[in-house]
XYZ file of C-alpha atoms in Angstrom:
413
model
C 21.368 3.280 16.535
C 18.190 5.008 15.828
C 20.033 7.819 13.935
C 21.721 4.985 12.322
C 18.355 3.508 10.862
C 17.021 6.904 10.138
C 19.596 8.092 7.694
C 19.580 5.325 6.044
C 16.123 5.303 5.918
C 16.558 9.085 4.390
C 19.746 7.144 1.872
C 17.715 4.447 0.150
C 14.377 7.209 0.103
C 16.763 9.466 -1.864
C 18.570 7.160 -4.069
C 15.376 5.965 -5.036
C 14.363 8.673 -6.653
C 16.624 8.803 -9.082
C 17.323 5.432 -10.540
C 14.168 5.667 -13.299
C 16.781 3.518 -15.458
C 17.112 1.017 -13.367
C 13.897 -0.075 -12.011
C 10.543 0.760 -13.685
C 9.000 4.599 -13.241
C 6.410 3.232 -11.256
C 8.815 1.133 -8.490
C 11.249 4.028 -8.035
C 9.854 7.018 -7.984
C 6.222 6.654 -7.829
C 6.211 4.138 -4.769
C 8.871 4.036 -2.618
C 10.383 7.616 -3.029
C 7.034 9.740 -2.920
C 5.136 7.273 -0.896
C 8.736 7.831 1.508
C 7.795 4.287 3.319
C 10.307 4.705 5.737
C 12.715 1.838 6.150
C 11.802 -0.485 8.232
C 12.375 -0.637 12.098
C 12.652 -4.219 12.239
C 16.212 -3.977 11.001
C 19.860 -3.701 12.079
C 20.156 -4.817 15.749
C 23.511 -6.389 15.644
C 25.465 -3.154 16.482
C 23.079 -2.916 19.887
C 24.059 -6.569 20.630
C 20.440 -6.967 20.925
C 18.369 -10.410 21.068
C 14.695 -10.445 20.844
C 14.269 -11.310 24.554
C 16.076 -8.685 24.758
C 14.123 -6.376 22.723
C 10.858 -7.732 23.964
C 12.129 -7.061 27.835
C 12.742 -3.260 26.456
C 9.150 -2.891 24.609
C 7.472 -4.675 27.345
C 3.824 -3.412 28.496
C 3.297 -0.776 26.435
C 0.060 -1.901 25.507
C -1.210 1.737 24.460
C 0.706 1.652 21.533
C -1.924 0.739 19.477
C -4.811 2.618 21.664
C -6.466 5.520 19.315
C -5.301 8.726 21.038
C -8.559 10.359 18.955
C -12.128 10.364 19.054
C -14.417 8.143 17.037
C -17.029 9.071 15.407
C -19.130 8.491 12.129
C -16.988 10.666 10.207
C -14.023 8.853 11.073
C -14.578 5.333 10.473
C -14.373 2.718 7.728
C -15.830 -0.546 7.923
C -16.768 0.354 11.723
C -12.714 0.680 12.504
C -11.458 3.946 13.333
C -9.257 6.208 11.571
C -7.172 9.033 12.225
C -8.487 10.951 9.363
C -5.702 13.532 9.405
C -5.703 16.403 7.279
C -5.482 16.281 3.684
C -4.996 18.646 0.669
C -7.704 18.430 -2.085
C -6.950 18.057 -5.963
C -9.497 19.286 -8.151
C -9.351 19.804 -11.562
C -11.719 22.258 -14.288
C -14.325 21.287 -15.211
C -15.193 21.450 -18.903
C -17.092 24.567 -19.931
C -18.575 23.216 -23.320
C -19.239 27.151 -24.434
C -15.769 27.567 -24.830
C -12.619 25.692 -26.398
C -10.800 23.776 -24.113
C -8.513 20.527 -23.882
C -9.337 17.379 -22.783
C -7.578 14.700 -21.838
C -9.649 11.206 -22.280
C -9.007 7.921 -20.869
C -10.099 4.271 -21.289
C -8.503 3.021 -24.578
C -7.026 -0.025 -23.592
C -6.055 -0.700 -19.715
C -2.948 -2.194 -19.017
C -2.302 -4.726 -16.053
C -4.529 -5.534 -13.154
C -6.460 -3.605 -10.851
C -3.339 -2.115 -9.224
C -1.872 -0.973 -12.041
C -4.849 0.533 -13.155
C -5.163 2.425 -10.168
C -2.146 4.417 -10.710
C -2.965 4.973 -14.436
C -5.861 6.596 -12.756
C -3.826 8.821 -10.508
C -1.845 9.530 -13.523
C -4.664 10.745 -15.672
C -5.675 13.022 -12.537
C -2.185 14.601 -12.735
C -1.798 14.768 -16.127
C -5.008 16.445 -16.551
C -4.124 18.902 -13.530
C -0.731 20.072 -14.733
C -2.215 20.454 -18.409
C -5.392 22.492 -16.976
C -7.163 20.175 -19.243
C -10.436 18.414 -18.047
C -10.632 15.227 -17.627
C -13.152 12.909 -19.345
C -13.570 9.195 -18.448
C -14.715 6.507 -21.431
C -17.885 4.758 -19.577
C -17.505 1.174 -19.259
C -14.229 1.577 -19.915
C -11.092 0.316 -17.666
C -10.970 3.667 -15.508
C -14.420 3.436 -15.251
C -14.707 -0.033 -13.886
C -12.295 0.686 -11.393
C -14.087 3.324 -10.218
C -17.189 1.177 -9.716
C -15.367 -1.565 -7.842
C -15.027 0.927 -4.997
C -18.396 3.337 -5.637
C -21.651 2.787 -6.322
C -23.358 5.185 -9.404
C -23.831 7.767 -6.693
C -20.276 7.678 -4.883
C -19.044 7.990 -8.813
C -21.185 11.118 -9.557
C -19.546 12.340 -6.232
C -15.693 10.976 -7.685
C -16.897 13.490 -10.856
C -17.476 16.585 -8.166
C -14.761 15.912 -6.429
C -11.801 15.829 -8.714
C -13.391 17.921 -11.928
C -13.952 14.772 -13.908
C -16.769 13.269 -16.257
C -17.692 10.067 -17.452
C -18.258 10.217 -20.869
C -20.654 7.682 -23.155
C -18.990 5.924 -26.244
C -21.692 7.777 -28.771
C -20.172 11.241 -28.543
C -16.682 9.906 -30.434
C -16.079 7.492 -33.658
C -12.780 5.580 -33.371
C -11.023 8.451 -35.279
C -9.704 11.899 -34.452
C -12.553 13.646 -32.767
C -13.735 16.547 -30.876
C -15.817 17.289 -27.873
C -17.583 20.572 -28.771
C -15.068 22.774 -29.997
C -12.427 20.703 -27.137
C -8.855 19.770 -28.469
C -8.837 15.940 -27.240
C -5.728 13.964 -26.370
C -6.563 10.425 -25.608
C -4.555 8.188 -23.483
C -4.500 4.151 -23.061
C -3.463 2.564 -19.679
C 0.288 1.479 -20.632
C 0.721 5.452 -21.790
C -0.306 6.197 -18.257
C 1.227 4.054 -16.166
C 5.350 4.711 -17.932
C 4.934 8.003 -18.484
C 7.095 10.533 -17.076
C 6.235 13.940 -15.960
C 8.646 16.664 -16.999
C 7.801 18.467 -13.751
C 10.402 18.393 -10.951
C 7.767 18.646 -8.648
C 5.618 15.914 -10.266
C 6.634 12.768 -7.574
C 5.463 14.493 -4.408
C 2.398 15.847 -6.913
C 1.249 12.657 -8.350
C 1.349 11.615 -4.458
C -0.883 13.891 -3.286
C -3.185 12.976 -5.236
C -2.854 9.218 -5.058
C -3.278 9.868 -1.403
C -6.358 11.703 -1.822
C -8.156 9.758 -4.217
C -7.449 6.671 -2.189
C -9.020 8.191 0.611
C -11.956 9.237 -1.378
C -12.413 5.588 -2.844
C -11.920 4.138 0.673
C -14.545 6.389 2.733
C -17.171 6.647 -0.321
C -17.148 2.981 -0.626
C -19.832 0.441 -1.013
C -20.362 -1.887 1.549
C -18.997 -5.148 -0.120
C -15.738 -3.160 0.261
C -16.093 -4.575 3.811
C -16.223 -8.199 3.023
C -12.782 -9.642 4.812
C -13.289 -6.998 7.752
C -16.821 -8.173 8.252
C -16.205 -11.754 7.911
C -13.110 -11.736 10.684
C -15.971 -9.592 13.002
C -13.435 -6.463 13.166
C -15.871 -3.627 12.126
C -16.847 -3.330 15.811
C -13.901 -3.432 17.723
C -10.838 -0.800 18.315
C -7.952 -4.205 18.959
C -5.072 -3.946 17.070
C -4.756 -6.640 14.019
C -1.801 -7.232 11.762
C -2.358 -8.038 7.848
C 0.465 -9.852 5.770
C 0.317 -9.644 1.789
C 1.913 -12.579 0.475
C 2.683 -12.142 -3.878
C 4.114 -14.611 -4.844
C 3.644 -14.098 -8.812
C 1.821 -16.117 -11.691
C 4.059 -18.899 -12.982
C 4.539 -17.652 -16.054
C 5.463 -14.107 -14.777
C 8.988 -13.713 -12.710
C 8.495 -14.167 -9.468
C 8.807 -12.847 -6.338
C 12.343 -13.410 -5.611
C 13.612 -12.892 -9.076
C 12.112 -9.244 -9.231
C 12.757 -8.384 -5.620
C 16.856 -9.966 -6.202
C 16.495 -7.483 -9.767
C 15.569 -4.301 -7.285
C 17.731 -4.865 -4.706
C 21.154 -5.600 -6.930
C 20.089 -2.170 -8.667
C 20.031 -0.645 -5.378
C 23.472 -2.412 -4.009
C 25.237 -1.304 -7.362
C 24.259 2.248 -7.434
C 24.063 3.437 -4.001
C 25.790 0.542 -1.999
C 22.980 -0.486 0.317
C 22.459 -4.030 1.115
C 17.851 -4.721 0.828
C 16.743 -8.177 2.140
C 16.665 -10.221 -1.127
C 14.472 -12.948 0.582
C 12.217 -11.950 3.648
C 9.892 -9.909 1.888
C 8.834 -12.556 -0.170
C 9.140 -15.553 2.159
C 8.175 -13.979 4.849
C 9.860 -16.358 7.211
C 8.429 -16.684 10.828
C 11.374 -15.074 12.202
C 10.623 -11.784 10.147
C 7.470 -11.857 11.094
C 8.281 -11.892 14.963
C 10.978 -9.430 14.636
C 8.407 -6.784 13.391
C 5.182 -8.096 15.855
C 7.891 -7.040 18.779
C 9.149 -3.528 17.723
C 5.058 -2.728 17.350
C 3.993 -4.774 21.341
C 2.141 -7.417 19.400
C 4.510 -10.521 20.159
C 3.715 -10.571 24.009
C 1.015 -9.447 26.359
C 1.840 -8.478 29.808
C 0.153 -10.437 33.309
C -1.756 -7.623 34.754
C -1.648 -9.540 38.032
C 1.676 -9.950 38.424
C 3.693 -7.006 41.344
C 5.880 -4.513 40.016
C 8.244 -6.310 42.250
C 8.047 -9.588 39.909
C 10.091 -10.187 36.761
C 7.884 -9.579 33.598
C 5.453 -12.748 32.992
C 5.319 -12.943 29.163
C 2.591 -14.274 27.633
C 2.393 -14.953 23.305
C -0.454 -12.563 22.219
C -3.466 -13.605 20.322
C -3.954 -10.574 18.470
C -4.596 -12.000 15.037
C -2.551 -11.944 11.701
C -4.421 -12.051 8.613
C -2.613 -13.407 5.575
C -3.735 -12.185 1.999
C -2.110 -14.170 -0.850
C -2.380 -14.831 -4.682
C -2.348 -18.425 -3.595
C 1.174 -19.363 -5.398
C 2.814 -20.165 -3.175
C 1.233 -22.283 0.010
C 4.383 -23.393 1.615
C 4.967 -19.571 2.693
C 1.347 -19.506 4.966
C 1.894 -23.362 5.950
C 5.024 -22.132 7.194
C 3.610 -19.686 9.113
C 0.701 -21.770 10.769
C 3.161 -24.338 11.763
C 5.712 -21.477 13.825
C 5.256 -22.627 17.386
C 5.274 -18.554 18.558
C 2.870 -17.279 16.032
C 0.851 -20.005 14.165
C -2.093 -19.950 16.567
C -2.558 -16.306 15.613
C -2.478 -16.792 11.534
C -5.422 -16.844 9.589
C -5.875 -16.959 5.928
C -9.010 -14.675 3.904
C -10.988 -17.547 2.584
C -11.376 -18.062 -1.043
C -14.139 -17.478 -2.235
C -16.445 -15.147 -4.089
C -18.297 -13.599 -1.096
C -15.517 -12.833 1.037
C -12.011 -12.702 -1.031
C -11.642 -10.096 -3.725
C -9.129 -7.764 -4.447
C -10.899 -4.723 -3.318
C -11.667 -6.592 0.506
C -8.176 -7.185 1.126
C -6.984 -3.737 0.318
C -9.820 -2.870 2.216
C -8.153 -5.301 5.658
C -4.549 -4.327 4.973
C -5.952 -0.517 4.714
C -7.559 -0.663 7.959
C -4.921 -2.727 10.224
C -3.088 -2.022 13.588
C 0.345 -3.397 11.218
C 1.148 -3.935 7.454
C 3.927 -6.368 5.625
C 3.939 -6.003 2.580
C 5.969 -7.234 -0.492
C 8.085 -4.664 -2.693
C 7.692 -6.202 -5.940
C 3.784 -5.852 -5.634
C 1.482 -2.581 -6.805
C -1.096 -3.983 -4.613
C 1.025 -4.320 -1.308
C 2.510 -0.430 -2.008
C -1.059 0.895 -2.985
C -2.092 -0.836 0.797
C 0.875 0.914 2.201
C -0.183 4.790 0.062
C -3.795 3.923 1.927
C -2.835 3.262 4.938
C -0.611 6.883 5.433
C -3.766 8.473 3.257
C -5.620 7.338 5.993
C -3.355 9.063 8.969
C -2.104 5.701 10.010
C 1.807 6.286 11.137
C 3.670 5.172 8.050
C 6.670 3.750 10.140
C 4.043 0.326 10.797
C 4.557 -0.265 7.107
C 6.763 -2.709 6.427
C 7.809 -3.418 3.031
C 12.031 -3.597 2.361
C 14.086 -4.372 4.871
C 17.353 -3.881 4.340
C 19.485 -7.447 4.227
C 19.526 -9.290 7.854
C 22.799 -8.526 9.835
C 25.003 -11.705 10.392
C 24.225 -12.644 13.731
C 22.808 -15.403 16.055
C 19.691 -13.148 17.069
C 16.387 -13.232 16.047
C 16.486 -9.311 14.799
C 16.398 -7.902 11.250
C-alpha cells in the first residue's frame, strides 16, 4: 500500500507540472510541482481494511517521532524552537558595477495581491534577475521593499542586499519615464508581470525553488523579533514538544471561495490525468480529517508509561496542542473543531488582535510546527509548507491535498 501512495504521490507531482493551462502558473508549477509536497499519508486505507483503532494500535508508542535527532544550538533555532537547518544551496546574483554598462532589472511599480503573492513576485524578480545576469535593484518604499521590512529590520535588509546581489534603490535617481542607471539598460517590472510570468527555461521550476527556499530561510532566521508574536504568546519558544498548526482560508466574500477554487483544481486534475483530490476536506477541515492525520504523525494518543508490556495498550487522547490560523470567514469550520469530543480540548485559535495576530506571526507558527494542514487554494498555506522543507522539516508532515476519501465506514482518508 505504501508503494501504492507513493506513485501516486510521484502521478499527481508530475501531472502537475504540466497543466499551466489549466490552473494558474503559480498553483501548478510553482507550488505543488517544485515545492513536490508529497501527497499526503493520511489517505487511501480502504485497500488495507484498516480502521483508525486499527491504525492507532499499529503507530502506538512511538513517541520519538517527533524527538529532534540533532543538536540545538543558537545557530539552529527560531523563535527559541529548534530546527534542522539542513543544508542549503545559496543564490546570489551580480552586483551592479556602476563603471561599466550593465542591465538591470527594477522592481516595485505596482504590487499585485497580498503579502503572499508578493512574496513570490519577489522570488521571481530574484530569478529573473539571475538567469538574465542582470542586477537587481529594489524601488524603496515600494511593495518589494515593504515586504522585505515585514520580516527584517534596516540591518537584516542591508544583509538581504549582501546576500542575494540586490540594492534598494531611492525614487530620486528615475523620473516616471524611460531611464537609466549610469550607463545600465533598465527593464522594470510591476508585481502582476512577476507573479504570471513564465520562464522559458526548462530548468526554471526546480530554479525558482531554490531560491524561494533560500530566501525564505533567510527572511525566517534574520527576522525581527515581532516575527515571534503567536509562538511567544502560546509560550512555545522554550520548549522542544511537538505542536500541530491548521491554516483555515476560507476566502473574502466577494472573492470565490474555498470550495469553488479547490472543486476548479481538482476537476482539472480528474479530467487530465484521472486522479480523484478531496474536493472538500481541505477546506472544511472536518474533525475526522484532522484525526486521520494527528494518528499517522503519534499525536492522537499518548501511551501509559505504567502500564506492563504484558497489558493491552492503555490509550490516552493527547494534549499536544493544535493551533488554528484563519482569515476569520468562516467560524463554523473552528467551532466545529472545538466542539469534536476527541480533539476539541486541544484546539486553540491565534487571537485577533494587533499584538499577537498578523500575517507574518502565523507563517512564523505554521513554519516552526511539529505538523502542518494546510489549504491548496491558499499562497499563504503553500508558502508555510516551502518554509517549513526550507527549514529541514520532513516535507511528508505537510499536508495540503488529499486525494478524495475512499468509500468506506472507517475513519481513514
Amino acid at each position: 500500500m505504501a508503494e501504492q501512495i507513493k506513485n501516486k504521490t510521484r502521478t499527481v507531482v508530475l501531472f502537475l507540472k504540466c497543466i499551466t493551462s489549466a490552473l494558474t502558473i503559480y498553483t501548478c508549477i510553482f507550488i505543488l510541482a517544485s515545492t513536490k509536497l508529497e501527497v499526503n499519508k493520511s489517505i487511501n486505507f480502504a485497500n488495507k481494511g484498516s480502521t483508525l483503532d486499527r491504525l492507532v494500535e499499529d503507530t502506538l508508542g512511538d513517541d520519538s517521532k517527533h524527538e529532534p535527532d540533532y543538536d540545538c544550538d543558537s545557530k539552529r533555532m527560531i523563535c527559541g524552537r529548534c530546527i534542522p537547518n539542513k543544508e542549503r544551496t545559496n543564490f546570489t546574483i551580480r552586483a551592479m558595477n556602476e563603471t561599466t554598462q550593465e542591465k538591470v532589472i527594477m522592481i516595485g511599480f505596482k504590487g499585485y495581491g497580498q503579502t503572499n503573492n508578493r512574496l513570490i513576485e519577489l522570488y521571481k524578480a530574484i530569478h529573473a534577475a539571475n538567469v538574465a545576469k542582470s542586477s537587481l535593484y529594489i524601488v524603496a518604499g515600494s511593495w518589494a521593499h515593504s515586504v522585505l521590512s515585514l520580516f527584517l529590520d534596516k540591518g537584516g535588509i542591508q544583509h538581504f542586499e549582501q546576500t542575494f546581489g540586490a540594492r534598494i534603490i531611492k525614487r530620486k535617481y528615475f523620473g516616471l519615464g524611460p531611464f537609466d542607471i549610469g550607463t545600465a539598460q533598465v527593464e522594470k517590472f510591476n508585481g502582476e508581470d512577476l507573479f504570471y510570468y513564465k520562464f522559458r527555461s526548462k530548468n526554471s521550476s526546480d530554479e525558482i525553488e531554490a531560491i524561494a527556499r533560500e530566501l525564505l530561510f533567510f527572511l525566517l532566521s534574520n527576522a525581527k523579533s515581532r516575527t515571534c508574536s503567536s509562538v511567544n504568546y502560546f509560550g512555545l519558544q522554550s520548549h522542544t514538544e511537538p505542536y500541530t498548526v491548521i491554516h483555515s482560508r476560507w476566502m473574502k466574500r466577494t472573492d470565490m471561495d474555498c470550495l469553488t477554487r479547490l472543486r476548479r483544481h481538482a476537476r482539472n486534475v480528474f479530467t487530465q490525468q484521472n486522479i480523484r483530490l478531496d474536493r472538500t476536506a481541505p477546506c472544511e477541515l472536518p474533525p475526522s480529517y484532522i484525526r486521520s492525520i494527528l494518528v499517522q504523525n503519534d499525536l492522537m494518543y499518548t501511551t501509559d508509561a505504567n502500564v506492563t508490556a504484558n497489558v493491552t495498550h492503555s490509550r490516552q487522547l493527547s494534549s499536544s496542542p493544535i493551533y488554528v490560523i484563519t482569515d476569520g470567514f468562516n467560524r463554523a469550520i473552528i467551532q466545529t473543531l472545538k466542539e469534536d469530543p476527541l480533539i476539541g480540548h486541544r484546539i486553540y485559535e491565534v487571537p485577533d488582535n494587533d499584538v499577537v495576530r498578523w500575517v507574518i506571526g502565523d507563517m512564523m507558527l505554521g513554519a516552526l510546527s511539529s505538523v502542518f494542514i494546510g489549504t491548496l487554494t491558499s499562497t499563504m498555506s503553500m508558502n508555510i509548507a516551502r518554509t517549513r522543507i526550507a527549514l529541514g522539516f520532513d516535507g511528508t508532515t505537510n499536508y495540503i491535498m488529499p486525494l478524495e476519501r475512499e468509500q468506506n465506514d472507517t475513519d481513514i482518508w
